Each structure stands twice: as structure tokens, then as C-alpha cells.
Short mmCIF file of C-alpha atoms in Angstrom, two decimals:
data_model
loop_
_atom_site.label_atom_id
_atom_site.label_comp_id
_atom_site.label_asym_id
_atom_site.label_seq_id
_atom_site.Cartn_x
_atom_site.Cartn_y
_atom_site.Cartn_z
CA UNK A 658 10.14 22.60 21.09
CA UNK A 659 8.52 25.97 21.76
CA UNK A 660 9.30 27.06 18.20
CA UNK A 661 7.76 23.86 16.82
CA UNK A 662 4.72 24.19 19.05
CA UNK A 663 4.12 27.82 18.07
CA UNK A 664 3.93 27.01 14.35
CA UNK A 665 0.33 26.06 13.46
CA UNK A 666 1.39 24.97 9.97
CA UNK A 667 4.03 22.47 11.06
CA UNK A 668 3.66 19.07 9.42
CA UNK A 669 6.54 16.89 10.52
CA UNK A 670 7.83 14.44 7.98
CA UNK A 671 10.80 12.41 8.92
CA UNK A 672 11.08 9.92 6.09
CA UNK A 673 14.79 10.76 6.05
CA UNK A 674 15.06 9.77 9.70
CA UNK A 675 17.12 6.63 10.12
CA UNK A 676 16.48 3.93 12.65
CA UNK A 677 18.15 3.72 16.02
CA UNK A 678 20.72 1.42 14.47
CA UNK A 679 22.32 4.36 12.66
CA UNK A 680 21.35 7.38 14.79
CA UNK A 681 21.35 6.05 18.33
CA UNK A 682 17.85 7.49 18.92
CA UNK A 683 14.92 5.15 18.59
CA UNK A 684 12.22 6.42 16.24
CA UNK A 685 9.65 5.94 19.02
CA UNK A 686 11.44 8.68 20.97
CA UNK A 687 11.32 11.01 17.97
CA UNK A 688 7.59 10.27 17.60
CA UNK A 689 7.00 11.16 21.23
CA UNK A 690 9.00 14.37 20.88
CA UNK A 691 6.91 15.38 17.89
CA UNK A 692 3.76 14.68 19.84
CA UNK A 693 5.04 16.71 22.80
CA UNK A 694 5.69 19.61 20.41
CA UNK A 695 2.01 19.65 19.47
CA UNK A 696 1.83 17.63 16.26
CA UNK A 697 -1.62 16.21 15.62
CA UNK A 698 -0.41 13.88 12.88
CA UNK A 699 3.00 12.27 12.68
CA UNK A 700 4.51 10.84 9.51
CA UNK A 701 7.05 8.10 10.09
CA UNK A 702 8.67 5.25 8.19
CA UNK A 703 6.09 2.58 7.49
CA UNK A 704 5.95 -0.99 6.33
CA UNK A 705 7.53 -2.00 3.06
CA UNK A 706 10.87 -2.79 1.56
CA UNK A 707 11.67 0.81 0.69
CA UNK A 708 11.75 2.07 4.27
CA UNK A 709 13.39 -1.08 5.73
CA UNK A 710 11.53 -0.51 9.00
CA UNK A 711 10.79 -3.59 11.07
CA UNK A 712 7.09 -4.21 11.73
CA UNK A 713 7.67 -3.95 15.47
CA UNK A 714 9.19 -0.49 15.13
CA UNK A 715 6.26 0.72 13.01
CA UNK A 716 3.91 -0.64 15.67
CA UNK A 717 5.86 1.14 18.42
CA UNK A 718 5.53 4.43 16.54
CA UNK A 719 1.80 3.87 16.09
CA UNK A 720 1.50 3.28 19.84
CA UNK A 721 3.58 6.37 20.58
CA UNK A 722 1.03 8.37 18.59
CA UNK A 723 -2.02 6.85 20.29
CA UNK A 724 -1.07 5.93 23.86
CA UNK A 725 -2.05 8.16 26.76
CA UNK A 726 0.42 10.95 27.48
CA UNK A 727 -1.14 12.98 30.30
CA UNK A 728 -3.91 15.21 29.02
CA UNK A 729 -2.57 15.34 25.45
CA UNK A 730 -4.78 14.22 22.61
CA UNK A 731 -3.56 11.31 20.50
CA UNK A 732 -1.82 12.07 17.21
CA UNK A 733 -2.87 10.47 13.93
CA UNK A 734 -0.22 7.88 12.95
CA UNK A 735 0.87 8.14 9.31
CA UNK A 736 3.17 5.28 8.30
CA UNK A 737 4.72 6.39 5.01
CA UNK A 738 7.02 5.11 2.34
CA UNK A 739 5.90 2.95 -0.55
CA UNK A 740 2.36 2.54 0.76
CA UNK A 741 -0.16 1.39 -1.84
CA UNK A 742 -3.49 -0.50 -1.97
CA UNK A 743 -1.71 -3.67 -0.86
CA UNK A 744 -0.42 -1.96 2.30
CA UNK A 745 -3.86 -1.16 3.63
CA UNK A 746 -4.78 -4.65 4.78
CA UNK A 747 -1.52 -5.33 6.65
CA UNK A 748 -1.64 -1.90 8.29
CA UNK A 749 -5.24 -2.40 9.37
CA UNK A 750 -4.49 -5.87 10.70
CA UNK A 751 -1.42 -4.65 12.58
CA UNK A 752 -3.23 -1.70 14.16
CA UNK A 753 -6.63 -3.25 14.71
CA UNK A 754 -8.43 0.02 13.99
CA UNK A 755 -8.95 2.59 11.22
CA UNK A 756 -7.29 5.52 12.96
CA UNK A 757 -4.35 5.92 10.59
CA UNK A 758 -3.48 7.59 7.31
CA UNK A 759 -0.92 6.82 4.63
CA UNK A 760 1.16 8.88 2.20
CA UNK A 761 0.47 7.11 -1.10
CA UNK A 762 2.52 9.33 -3.42
CA UNK A 763 4.03 6.54 -5.49
CA UNK A 764 0.75 4.60 -5.51
CA UNK A 765 -0.97 7.56 -7.12
CA UNK A 766 1.69 9.24 -9.26
CA UNK A 767 3.39 5.98 -10.23
CA UNK A 768 0.26 4.07 -11.19
CA UNK A 769 0.46 2.89 -14.82
CA UNK A 770 -3.06 4.23 -15.45
CA UNK A 771 -2.21 7.68 -14.09
CA UNK A 772 -3.08 9.50 -10.87
CA UNK A 773 -6.84 9.06 -11.12
CA UNK A 774 -6.44 5.31 -11.54
CA UNK A 775 -3.94 5.30 -8.67
CA UNK A 776 -6.48 7.00 -6.38
CA UNK A 777 -9.15 4.54 -7.49
CA UNK A 778 -6.86 1.61 -6.76
CA UNK A 779 -6.47 2.84 -3.17
CA UNK A 780 -10.24 3.05 -2.72
CA UNK A 781 -10.64 -0.39 -4.25
CA UNK A 782 -7.91 -1.77 -1.99
CA UNK A 783 -9.70 -0.41 1.05
CA UNK A 784 -13.00 -1.75 -0.24
CA UNK A 785 -11.37 -5.20 -0.50
CA UNK A 786 -10.14 -4.93 3.09
CA UNK A 787 -13.55 -3.94 4.46
CA UNK A 788 -15.28 -6.63 2.37
CA UNK A 789 -12.91 -9.29 3.73
CA UNK A 790 -11.75 -10.13 0.19
CA UNK A 791 -8.24 -10.77 -1.02
CA UNK A 792 -6.73 -8.09 -3.22
CA UNK A 793 -6.39 -10.56 -6.07
CA UNK A 794 -10.04 -11.64 -5.91
CA UNK A 795 -11.27 -8.06 -5.68
CA UNK A 796 -9.01 -7.01 -8.57
CA UNK A 797 -10.76 -9.41 -10.93
CA UNK A 798 -13.53 -6.79 -11.38
CA UNK A 799 -11.43 -3.69 -10.65
CA UNK A 800 -8.82 -2.92 -13.35
CA UNK A 801 -7.13 -0.11 -11.44
CA UNK A 802 -6.44 -2.42 -8.52
CA UNK A 803 -5.22 -5.15 -10.87
CA UNK A 804 -2.77 -2.66 -12.43
CA UNK A 805 -1.58 -1.60 -8.99
CA UNK A 806 -0.93 -5.20 -8.01
CA UNK A 807 1.12 -5.73 -11.17
CA UNK A 808 3.03 -2.51 -10.61
CA UNK A 809 3.72 -2.52 -6.86
CA UNK A 810 3.43 -6.01 -5.42
CA UNK A 811 6.62 -7.81 -4.72
#
């Protein structure tokens, strides 16, 4: 832990980390260990079929990032793995706040309109969430979001 804590450039990413069903260590424990080692953002398996992480486990990791741990500051939760514009609403609803980030690699680089369109689709997806609109309704006037829905939903 001292080695991890002494590295100011450490960005933990444990997308290869398997659930407690295969490792015997619950991901919540790994999240807390990362936080104890000084991480200010923690990337962990998020919602979606690719990561096969139950919603409850994602929520536990979010709480492990944000709950009080002595005098330590909270860490920014970063649920990762197949996150796209359609993930933003469910994540926001699950967490109840905007203190989270995502790793939208596939949503940007795999967007049929290219990376710029992928980035726009994420902004449009968030705009839909904050406007209280469904993705499908919002996509009617936003072609990048419509393409993302066709590409990634399901």
C-alpha cells in the first residue's frame, strides 16, 4: 500500500478484476483498499452485459467510494465497461447524484459516426437525462444519439 500511495500518477483500473464468485474477495473490499492507498478516483466494473456485474455490487462499490472512512476524502466512482449514452440515466438514477464518471471508450471509438459523433452522443444522452426525456424521444432531433441507440442498445 505504501508503494501505491507514494505514486502520484497511479490510476487504478481493475476491469480485469473478477467478482467475489471467482476470486473469493468481494469487489467492495478491493475498492476500499484502493481508497485506503490514496486513490481519488476508482474505476470498477459497471452496469451492462459486458461486465456481468450485478447492480447491487456496482452500488456497493459506489458507496465504498463515497461513504465516510475516517478523515479520508471520498473517491470519485467510475463504473466502467460498455458505458454509453444509454448508461447515463440508469447510473444517475441508481446513484441519485452526479458525482460519478464513466469510461466510454467503446461509445466514442465504436460509434458508427466516428469519435466526434460518439462524444456528441454522450452529451446528448446526458442532456436527455437532465431534461427528463427518454433517449428515444431526444434522439428524434439528435442523429448522433439515434446512431448510438442503434449501435449499442440491447
